[in-house]
Coordinates of C-alpha atoms in Angstrom, one line a residue:
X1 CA 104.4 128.1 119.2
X2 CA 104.7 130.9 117.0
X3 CA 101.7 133.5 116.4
X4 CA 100.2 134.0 113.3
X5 CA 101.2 138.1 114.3
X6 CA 104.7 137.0 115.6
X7 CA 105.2 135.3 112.3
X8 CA 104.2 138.2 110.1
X9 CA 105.8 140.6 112.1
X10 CA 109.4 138.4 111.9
X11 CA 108.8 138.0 107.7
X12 CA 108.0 141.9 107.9
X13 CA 111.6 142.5 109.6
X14 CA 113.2 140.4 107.3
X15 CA 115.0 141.7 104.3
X16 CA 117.0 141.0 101.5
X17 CA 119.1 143.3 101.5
X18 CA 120.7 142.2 104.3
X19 CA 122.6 139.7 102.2
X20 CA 125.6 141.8 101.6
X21 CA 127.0 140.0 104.7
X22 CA 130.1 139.8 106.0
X23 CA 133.1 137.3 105.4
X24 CA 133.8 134.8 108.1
X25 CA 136.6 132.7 109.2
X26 CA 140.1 131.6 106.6
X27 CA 141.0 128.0 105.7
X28 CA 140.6 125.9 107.9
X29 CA 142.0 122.3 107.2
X30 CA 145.3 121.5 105.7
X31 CA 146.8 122.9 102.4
X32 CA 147.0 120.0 100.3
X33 CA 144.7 116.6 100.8
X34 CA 143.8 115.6 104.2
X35 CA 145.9 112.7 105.8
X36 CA 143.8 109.7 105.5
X37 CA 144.9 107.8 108.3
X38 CA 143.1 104.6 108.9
X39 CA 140.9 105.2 106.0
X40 CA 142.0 103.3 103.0
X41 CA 140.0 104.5 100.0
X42 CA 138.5 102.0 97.2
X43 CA 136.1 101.8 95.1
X44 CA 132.6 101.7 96.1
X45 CA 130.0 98.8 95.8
X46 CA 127.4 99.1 93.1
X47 CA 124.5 99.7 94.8
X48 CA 125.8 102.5 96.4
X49 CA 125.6 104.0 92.8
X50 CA 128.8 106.2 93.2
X51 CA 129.2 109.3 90.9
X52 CA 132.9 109.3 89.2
X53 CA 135.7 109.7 91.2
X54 CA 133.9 108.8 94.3
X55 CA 135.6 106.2 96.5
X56 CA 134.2 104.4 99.5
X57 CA 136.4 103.2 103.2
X58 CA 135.6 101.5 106.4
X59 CA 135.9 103.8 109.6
X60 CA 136.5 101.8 112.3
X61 CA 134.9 103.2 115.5
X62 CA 134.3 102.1 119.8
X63 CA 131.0 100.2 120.2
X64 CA 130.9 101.7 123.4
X65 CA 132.9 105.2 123.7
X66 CA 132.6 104.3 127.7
X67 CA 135.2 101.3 126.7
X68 CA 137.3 102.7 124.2
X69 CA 139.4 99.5 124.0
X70 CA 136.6 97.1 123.4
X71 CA 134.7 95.7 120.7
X72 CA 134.4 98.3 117.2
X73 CA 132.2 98.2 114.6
X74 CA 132.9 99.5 110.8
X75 CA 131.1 103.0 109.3
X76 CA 130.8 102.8 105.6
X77 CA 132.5 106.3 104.9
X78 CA 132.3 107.9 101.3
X79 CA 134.4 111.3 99.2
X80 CA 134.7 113.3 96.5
X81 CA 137.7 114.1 96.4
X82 CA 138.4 118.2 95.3
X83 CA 139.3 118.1 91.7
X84 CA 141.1 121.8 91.7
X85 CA 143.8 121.7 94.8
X86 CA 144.8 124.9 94.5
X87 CA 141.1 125.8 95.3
X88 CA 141.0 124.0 98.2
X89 CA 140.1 124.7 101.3
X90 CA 139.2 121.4 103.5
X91 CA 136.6 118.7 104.3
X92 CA 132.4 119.7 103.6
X93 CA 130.7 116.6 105.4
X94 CA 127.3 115.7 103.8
X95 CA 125.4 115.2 107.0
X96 CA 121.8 112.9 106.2
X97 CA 118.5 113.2 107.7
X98 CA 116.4 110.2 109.2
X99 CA 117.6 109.1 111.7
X100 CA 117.6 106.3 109.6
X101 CA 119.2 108.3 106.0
X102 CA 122.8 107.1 104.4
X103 CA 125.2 109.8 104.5
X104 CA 126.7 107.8 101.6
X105 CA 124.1 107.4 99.4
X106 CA 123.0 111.1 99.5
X107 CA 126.9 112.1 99.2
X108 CA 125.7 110.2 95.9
X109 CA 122.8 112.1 95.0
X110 CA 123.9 115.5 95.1
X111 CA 127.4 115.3 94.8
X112 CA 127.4 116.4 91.2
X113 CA 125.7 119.7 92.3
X114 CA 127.6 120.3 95.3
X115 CA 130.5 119.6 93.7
X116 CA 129.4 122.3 91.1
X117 CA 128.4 125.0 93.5
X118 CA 131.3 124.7 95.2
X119 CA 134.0 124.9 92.8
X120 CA 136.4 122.3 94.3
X121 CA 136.5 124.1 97.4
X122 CA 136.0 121.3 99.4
X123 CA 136.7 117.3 99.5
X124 CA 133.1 116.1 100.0
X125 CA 132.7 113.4 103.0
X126 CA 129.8 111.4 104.0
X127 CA 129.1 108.2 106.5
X128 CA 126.6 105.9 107.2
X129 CA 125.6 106.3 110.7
X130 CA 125.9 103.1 113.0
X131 CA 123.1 101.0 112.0
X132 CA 122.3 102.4 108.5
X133 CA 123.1 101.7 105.0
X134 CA 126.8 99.9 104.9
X135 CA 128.0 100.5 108.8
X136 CA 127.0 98.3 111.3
X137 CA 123.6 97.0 111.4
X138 CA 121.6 96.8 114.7
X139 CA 118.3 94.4 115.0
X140 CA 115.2 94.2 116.8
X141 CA 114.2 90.6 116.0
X142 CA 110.2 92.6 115.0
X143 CA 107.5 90.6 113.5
X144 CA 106.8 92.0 109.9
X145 CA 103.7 93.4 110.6
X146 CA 105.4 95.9 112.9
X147 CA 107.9 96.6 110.6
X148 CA 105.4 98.7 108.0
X149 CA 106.1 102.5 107.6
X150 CA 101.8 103.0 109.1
X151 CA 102.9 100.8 111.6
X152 CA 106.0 102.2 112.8
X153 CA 104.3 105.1 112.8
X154 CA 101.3 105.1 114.9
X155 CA 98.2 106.1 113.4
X156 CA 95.6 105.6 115.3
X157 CA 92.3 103.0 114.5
X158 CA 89.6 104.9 112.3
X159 CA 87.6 105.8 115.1
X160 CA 90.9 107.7 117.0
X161 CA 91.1 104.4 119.3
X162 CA 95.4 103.6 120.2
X163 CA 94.4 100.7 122.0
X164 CA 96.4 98.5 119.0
X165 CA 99.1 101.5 119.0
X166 CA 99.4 100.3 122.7
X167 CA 99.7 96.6 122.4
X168 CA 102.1 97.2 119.2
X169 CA 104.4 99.7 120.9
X170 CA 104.9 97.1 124.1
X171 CA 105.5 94.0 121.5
X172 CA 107.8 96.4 119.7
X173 CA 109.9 97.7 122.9
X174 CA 110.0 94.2 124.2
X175 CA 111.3 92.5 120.9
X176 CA 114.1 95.4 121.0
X177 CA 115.2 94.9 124.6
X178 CA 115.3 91.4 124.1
X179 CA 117.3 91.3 120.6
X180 CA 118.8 94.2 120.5
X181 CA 122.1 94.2 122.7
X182 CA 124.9 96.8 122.6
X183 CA 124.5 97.8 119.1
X184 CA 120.7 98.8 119.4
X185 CA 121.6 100.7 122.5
X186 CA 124.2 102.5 120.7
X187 CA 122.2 104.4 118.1
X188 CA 122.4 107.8 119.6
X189 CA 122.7 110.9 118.2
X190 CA 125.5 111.5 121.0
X191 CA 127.4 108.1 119.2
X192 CA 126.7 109.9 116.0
X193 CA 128.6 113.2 117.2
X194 CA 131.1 111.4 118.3
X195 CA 131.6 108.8 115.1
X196 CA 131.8 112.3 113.3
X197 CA 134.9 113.4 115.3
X198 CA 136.4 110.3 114.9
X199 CA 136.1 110.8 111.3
X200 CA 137.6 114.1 111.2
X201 CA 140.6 112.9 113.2
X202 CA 141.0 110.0 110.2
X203 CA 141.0 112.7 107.8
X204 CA 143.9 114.9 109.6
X205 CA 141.5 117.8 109.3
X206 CA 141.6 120.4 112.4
X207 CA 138.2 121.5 111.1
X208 CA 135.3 120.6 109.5
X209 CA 132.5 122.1 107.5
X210 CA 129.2 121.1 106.9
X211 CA 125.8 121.0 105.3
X212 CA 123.4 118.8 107.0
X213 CA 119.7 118.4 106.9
X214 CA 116.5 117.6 108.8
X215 CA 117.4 115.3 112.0
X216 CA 121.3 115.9 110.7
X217 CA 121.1 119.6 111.8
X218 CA 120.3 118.2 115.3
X219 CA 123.5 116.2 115.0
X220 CA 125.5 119.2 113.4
X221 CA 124.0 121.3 116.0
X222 CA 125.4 118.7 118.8
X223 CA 128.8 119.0 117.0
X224 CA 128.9 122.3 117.3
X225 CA 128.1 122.1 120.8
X226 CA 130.3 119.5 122.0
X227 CA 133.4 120.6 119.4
X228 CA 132.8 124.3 118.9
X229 CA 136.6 124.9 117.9
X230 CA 136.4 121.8 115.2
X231 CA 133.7 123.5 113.1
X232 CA 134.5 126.2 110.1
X233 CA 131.4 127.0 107.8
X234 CA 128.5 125.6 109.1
X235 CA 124.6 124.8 107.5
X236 CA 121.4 123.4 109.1
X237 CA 119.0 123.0 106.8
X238 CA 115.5 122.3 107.7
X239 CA 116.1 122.7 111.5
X240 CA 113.9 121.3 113.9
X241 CA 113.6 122.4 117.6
X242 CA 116.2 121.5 119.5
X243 CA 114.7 121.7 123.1
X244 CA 116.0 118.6 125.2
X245 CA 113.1 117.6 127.3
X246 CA 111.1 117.6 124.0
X247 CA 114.1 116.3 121.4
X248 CA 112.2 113.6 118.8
X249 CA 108.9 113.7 120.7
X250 CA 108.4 117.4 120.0
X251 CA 109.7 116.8 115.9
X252 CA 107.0 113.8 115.6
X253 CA 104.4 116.6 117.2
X254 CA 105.2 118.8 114.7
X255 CA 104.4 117.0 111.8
X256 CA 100.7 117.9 112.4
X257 CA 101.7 122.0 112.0
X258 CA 103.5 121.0 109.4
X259 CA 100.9 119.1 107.3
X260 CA 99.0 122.0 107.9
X261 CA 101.3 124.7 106.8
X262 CA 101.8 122.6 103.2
X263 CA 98.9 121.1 102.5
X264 CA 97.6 124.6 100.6
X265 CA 100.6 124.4 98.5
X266 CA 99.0 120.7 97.2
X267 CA 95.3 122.2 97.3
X268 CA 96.3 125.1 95.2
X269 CA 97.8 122.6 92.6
X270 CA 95.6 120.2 92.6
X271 CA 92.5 122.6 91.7
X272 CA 94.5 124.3 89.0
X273 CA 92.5 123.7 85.5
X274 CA 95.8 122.5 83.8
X275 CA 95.5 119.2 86.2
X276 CA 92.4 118.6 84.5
X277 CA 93.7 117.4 81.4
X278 CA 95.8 114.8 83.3
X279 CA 92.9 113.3 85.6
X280 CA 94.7 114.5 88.5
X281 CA 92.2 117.8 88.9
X282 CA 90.3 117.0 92.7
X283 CA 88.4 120.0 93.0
X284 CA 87.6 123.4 91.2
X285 CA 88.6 125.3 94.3
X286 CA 91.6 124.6 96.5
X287 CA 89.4 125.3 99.2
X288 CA 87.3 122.1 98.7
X289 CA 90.9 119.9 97.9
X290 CA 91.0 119.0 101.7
X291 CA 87.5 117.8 102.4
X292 CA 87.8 115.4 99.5
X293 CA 90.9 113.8 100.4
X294 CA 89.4 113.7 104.0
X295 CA 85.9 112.1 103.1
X296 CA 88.1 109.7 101.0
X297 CA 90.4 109.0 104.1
X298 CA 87.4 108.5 106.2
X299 CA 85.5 105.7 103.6
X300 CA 88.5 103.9 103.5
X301 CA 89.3 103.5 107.3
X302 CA 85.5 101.8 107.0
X303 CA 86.2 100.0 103.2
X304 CA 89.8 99.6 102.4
X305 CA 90.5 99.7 98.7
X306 CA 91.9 97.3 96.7
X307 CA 95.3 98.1 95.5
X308 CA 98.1 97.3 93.2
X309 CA 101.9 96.8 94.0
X310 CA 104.1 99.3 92.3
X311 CA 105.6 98.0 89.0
X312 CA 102.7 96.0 88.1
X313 CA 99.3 97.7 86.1
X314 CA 100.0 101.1 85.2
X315 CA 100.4 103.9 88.1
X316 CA 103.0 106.7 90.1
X317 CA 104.7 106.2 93.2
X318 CA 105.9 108.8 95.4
X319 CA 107.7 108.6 98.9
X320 CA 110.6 109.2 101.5
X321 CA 113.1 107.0 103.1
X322 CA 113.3 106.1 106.3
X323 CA 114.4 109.8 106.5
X324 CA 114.3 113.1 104.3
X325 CA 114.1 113.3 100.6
X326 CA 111.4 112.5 97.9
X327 CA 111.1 111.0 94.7
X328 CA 108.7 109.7 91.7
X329 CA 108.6 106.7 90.2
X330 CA 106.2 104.8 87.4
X331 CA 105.9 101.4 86.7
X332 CA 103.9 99.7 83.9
X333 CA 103.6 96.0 83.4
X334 CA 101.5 92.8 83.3
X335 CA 100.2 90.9 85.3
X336 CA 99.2 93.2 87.9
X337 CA 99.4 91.8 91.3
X338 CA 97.4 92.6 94.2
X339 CA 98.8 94.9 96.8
X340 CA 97.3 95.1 100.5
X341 CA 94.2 97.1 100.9
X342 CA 94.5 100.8 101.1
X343 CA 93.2 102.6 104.3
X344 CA 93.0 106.0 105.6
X345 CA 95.6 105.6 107.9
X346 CA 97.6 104.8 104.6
X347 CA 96.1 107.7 102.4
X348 CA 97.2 110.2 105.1
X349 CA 100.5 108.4 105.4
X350 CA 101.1 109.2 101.4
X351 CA 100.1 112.5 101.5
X352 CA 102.9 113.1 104.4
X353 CA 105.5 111.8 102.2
X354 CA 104.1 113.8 99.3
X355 CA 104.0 116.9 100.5
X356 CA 108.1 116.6 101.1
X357 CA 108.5 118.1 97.1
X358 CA 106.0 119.0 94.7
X359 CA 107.2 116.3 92.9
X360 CA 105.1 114.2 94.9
X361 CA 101.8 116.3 94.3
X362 CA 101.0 114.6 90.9
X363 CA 101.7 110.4 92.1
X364 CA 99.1 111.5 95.6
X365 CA 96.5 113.1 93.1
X366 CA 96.5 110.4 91.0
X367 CA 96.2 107.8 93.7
X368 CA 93.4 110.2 95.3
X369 CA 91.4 109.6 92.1
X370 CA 92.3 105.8 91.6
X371 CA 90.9 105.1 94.6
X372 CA 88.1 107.3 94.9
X373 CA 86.3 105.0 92.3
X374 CA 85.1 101.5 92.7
X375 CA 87.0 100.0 89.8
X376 CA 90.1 102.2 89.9
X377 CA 93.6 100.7 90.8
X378 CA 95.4 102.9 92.8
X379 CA 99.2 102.0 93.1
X380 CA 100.7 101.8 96.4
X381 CA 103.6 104.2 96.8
X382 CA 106.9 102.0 97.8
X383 CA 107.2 103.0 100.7
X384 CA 103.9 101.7 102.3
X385 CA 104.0 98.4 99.8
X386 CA 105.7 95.8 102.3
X387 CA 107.2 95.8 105.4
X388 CA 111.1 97.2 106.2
X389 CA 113.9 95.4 106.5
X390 CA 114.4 94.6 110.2
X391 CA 117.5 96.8 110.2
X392 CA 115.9 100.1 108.9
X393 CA 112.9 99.5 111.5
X394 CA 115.6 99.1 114.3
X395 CA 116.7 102.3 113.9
X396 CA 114.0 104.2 112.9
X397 CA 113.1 103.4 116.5
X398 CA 116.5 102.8 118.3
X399 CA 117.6 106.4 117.7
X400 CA 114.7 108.3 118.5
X401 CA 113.9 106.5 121.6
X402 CA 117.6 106.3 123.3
X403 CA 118.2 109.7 123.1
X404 CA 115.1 110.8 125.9
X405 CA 113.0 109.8 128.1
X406 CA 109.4 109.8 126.5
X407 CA 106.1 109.8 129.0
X408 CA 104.3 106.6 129.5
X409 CA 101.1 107.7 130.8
X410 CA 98.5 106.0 128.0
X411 CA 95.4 107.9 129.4
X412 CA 97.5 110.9 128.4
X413 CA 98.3 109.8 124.5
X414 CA 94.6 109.4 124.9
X415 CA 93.4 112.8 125.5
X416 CA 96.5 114.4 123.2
X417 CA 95.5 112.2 120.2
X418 CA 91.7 113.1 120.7
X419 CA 92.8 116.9 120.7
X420 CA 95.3 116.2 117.9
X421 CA 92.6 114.9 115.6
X422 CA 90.5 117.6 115.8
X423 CA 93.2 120.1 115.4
X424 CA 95.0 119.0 112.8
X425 CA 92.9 116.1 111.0
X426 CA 95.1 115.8 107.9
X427 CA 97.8 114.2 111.0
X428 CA 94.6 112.3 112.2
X429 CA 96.5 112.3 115.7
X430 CA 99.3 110.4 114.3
X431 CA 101.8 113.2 115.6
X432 CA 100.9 112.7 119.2
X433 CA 99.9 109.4 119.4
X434 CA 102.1 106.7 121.9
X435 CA 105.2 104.8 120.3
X436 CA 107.7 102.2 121.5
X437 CA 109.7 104.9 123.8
X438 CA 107.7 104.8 126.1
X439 CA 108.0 101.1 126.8
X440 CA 111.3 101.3 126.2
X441 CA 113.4 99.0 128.7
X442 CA 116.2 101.3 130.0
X443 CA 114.9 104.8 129.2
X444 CA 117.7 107.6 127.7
X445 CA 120.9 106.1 127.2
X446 CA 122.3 109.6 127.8
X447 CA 121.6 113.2 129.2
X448 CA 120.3 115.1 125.8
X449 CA 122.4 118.4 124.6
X450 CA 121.2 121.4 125.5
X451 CA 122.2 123.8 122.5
X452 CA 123.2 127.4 123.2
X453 CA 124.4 130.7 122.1
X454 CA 128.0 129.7 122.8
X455 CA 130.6 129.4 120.2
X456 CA 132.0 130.9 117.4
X457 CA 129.3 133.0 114.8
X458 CA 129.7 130.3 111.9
X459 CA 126.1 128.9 111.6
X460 CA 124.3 129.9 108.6
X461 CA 120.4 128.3 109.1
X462 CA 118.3 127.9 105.6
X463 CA 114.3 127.0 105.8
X464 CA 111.3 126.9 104.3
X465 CA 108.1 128.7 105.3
X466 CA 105.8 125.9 105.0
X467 CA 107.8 122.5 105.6
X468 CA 105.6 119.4 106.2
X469 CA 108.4 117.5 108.5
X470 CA 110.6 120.2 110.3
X471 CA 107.9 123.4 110.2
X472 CA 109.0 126.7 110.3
X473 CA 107.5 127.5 114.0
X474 CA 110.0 124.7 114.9
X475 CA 113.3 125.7 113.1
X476 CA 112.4 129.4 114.8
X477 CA 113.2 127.7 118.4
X478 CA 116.3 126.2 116.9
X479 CA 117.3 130.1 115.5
X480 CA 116.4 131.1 119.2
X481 CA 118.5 128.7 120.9
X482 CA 122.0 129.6 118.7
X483 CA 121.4 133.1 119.2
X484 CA 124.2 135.1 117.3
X485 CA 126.1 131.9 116.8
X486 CA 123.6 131.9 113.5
X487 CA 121.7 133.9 110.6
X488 CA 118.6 132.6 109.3
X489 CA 117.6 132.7 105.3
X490 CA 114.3 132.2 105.0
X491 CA 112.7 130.7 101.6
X492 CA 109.2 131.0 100.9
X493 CA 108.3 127.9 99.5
X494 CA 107.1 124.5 100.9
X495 CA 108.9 121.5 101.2
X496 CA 111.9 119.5 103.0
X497 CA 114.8 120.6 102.1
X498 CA 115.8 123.6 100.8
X499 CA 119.6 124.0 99.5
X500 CA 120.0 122.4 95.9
X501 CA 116.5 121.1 96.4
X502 CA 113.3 123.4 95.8
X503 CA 115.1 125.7 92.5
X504 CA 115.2 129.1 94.9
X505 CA 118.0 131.0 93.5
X506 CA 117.9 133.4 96.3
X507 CA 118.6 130.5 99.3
X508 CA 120.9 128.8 97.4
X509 CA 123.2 131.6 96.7
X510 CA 123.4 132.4 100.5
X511 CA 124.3 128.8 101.2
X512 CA 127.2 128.6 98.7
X513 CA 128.3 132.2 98.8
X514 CA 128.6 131.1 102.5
X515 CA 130.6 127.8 102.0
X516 CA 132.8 129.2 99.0
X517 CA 133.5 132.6 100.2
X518 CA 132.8 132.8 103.7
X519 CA 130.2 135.5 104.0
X520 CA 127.0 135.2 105.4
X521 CA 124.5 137.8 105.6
X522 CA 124.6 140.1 108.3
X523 CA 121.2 140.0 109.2
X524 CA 118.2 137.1 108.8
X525 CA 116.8 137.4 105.5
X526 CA 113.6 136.3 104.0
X527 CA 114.2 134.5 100.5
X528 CA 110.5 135.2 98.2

């Protein structure tokens, strides 16, 4: 873990300056438009709501890369096609967080802006990774009360008890092993890598580019292991640390630094006086912000408050997939109808997905108030109003738990989520509390990567200072680990996500001054 000295004294050596940079590495696909083969471009379904021009394929793909010649599953793939072929230069993928996040879907979202920023530079490409969005779906067969975002996750029982996070994770691991099959045991992150090559092969590209986020710059990162000489201009944003004997175990455990390296952001706007005019003010100081939304957490693990679905009474949502991103949403209507009781396990749950944008801030206030009132009717965000689909629950478990080997020692979740709770209490012990890995019938499907310093210098790293999912004490060990494969741009801001997502001029000219021109800066550099 990073010191609080260590930390200043890195920002301190940072500078600015040191974006002049220097230019890196010429074309590196093919002149004209990449070759297509076995990709046969349409037009994509509706609910993928594509952005003009963007057409949608199948990528066929091995089940099992051990039997290349058996069964194969379809990856729903996605472009942009460049609109300016004199400009361009080859294939950007659009690499998605989660695991669990639609490449295509996000290829969606910020196509139009990448599509700006980059000038035509690039065809953009996306996938949905095996079990996610259009690809193939895996299933775990789970009852729907294990299938709810605070269920999937394991907070622990008001009083810190796991002994339901135990019973829950068992019933979970068992319901995978016995209705899971190939496909479950297939979500990997090593599949993923190698779904991605496969892809770059069906585009006739010798090289790829890339701008992934959260878990995706693990899966970049692998790439770039595995495939050094297939990668051209390469961006991790929100990194998380890539060590292998602590790969998704150590990213859940972080969650609890990084609650506590945002939640001051949210404290400092929700005590401003201009909230006050919009009921969303909690406290006159943002020192006092946190013990009210603990107090409130703790009354309603012993009361539960009664709650209304979104889109019916009059309230804000706020959430994140099964992966990265954020978003708001209102919904006003009649009759209202009666949501499931809101606890502190769910409160805590919200203010996670909250603190992913400031966007969020004003939905968490508001439910913060709603509830902290007898007769108020606080809206459940989407995300924590029903259960997920089976398939999205299957992965959100499959991958993290096939990749390593997790301990299974329950007297040991015991004492860490004890010690978790009164370190970081906005987590509650969450973070390190027991899941399904470590019931999980078979263990690691593979060996995880170790990342290193070798390979070409073509990584350019982006993150914020005070990121609630992927903190900056984590992306750090992922810098450490490339060595002068990478440079690191700083931003100092809070959130997840950083290029085209928090409005920091500074980070986002590095990122496409990097993938347009080449040039990254020579040094680390710290983005204020």
């Amino acid at each position: 873990m990073t010191t609080n000295r260590g930390r200043k004294a890195l920002l301190l050596a940072l500078s600015a300056t040191a974006v002049a940079g220097v230019a890196l590495a010429g074309p590196a696909g093919a002149a004209g438009p990449a070759t297509d083969s076995g990709l046969a471009w349409g037009a994509c379904a509706p609910s993928v709501r594509p952005l003009p021009g963007q057409e949608c394929a199948t990528l066929s793909v091995p089940l099992d890369y051990a039997d290349p010649e058996g069964e194969r599953i379809g990856l729903a793939v996605s472009r942009l096609p460049s609109t300016r072929p004199e400009a361009r230069r080859g294939v950007l993928m659009v690499i998605p967080g989660g695991p669990g996040s639609s490449g295509v879907q996000r290829l969606a979202q910020k196509g139009a802006a990448l599509e700006r920023e980059t000038a035509g530079a690039y065809d953009l490409v996306a996938f949905d990774p095996r079990g996610i969005g259009g690809s193939a779906k895996a299933r775990c067969g789970l009852d729907e009360g294990d299938r709810w975002m605070v269920t999937l996750r394991s907070w622990p029982g008001g009083d810190g008890g796991i002994d339901a996070n135990v019973a829950r994770s068992k019933r979970i691991a068992e319901a995978c092993a016995r209705n899971g099959g190939a496909m479950l045991r297939g979500l990997t992150t090593a599949n993923e890598v190698r779904d991605l090559d496969r892809l770059r092969q069906a585009l006739g590209e010798r090289k790829l580019s890339a701008w992934s986020v959260s878990y995706g710059t693990y899966a970049a990162a692998a790439y770039a292991e595995k495939y050094p000489e297939r990668t051209d201009r390469w961006v991790l944003d929100s990194s998380n640390d890539p060590d292998p004997k602590r790969v998704a175990r150590g990213w859940l455990e972080g969650m609890a630094r990084g609650a506590e390296d945002r939640f001051p952001d949210f404290a400092a706007w929700a005590a401003h006086p201009d909230r006050a005019g919009e009921g969303l003010r909690l406290a006159e100081r943002p020192e006092d912000v946190r013990g009210r939304v603990l107090a409130l957490a703790a009354r309603l693990d012993r009361e539960p408050h009664a709650t209304v679905l979104p889109g019916t009474g009059t309230g804000t949502g706020t959430g994140t997939g099964t992966g990265t991103g954020s978003g708001t949403g209102t919904g006003t209507g009649t009759p209202e109808t009666p949501g499931v009781p809101l606890t502190g396990a769910m409160l805590l749950q919200a203010l996670q997905q909250a603190l992913y944008s400031d966007a969020g801030f004003p939905a968490f206030a508001r439910l913060v108030a709603d509830a902290s009132v007898p007769d108020g009717k606080p809206v459940l965000p989407r995300e924590l109003a029903g259960a997920m689909p089976d398939d999205a629950a299957a992965v959100t478990v499959g991958v993290i738990c096939n990749d390593v080997n997790w301990p299974a020692s329950v007297p040991a979740y015991e004492r860490a989520v004890a010690a978790d709770r009164a370190r970081h209490p906005l987590t509650a012990g969450m973070p390190a509390n027991i899941t399904p890995c470590s019931f999980w019938k078979g263990g690691a499907v593979e060996k995880p990567v170790r990342i290193t310093d070798r390979g070409p210098s073509n990584i350019l790293m982006i993150q914020n200072l005070r990121d609630p999912s992927t903190p900056y004490a984590n992306g750090l060990r992922m810098r450490a680990a490339l060595g002068d494969r990478a440079r690191l741009v700083t931003v100092d801001h809070g959130g997840h996500g950083v290029y085209l997502g928090n409005g920091n001029p500074c980070g986002d000219r590095a990122v496409t001054r990097y993938l347009t021109e080449g040039v990254r800066p020579t040094a680390d550099v710290l983005c204020r």
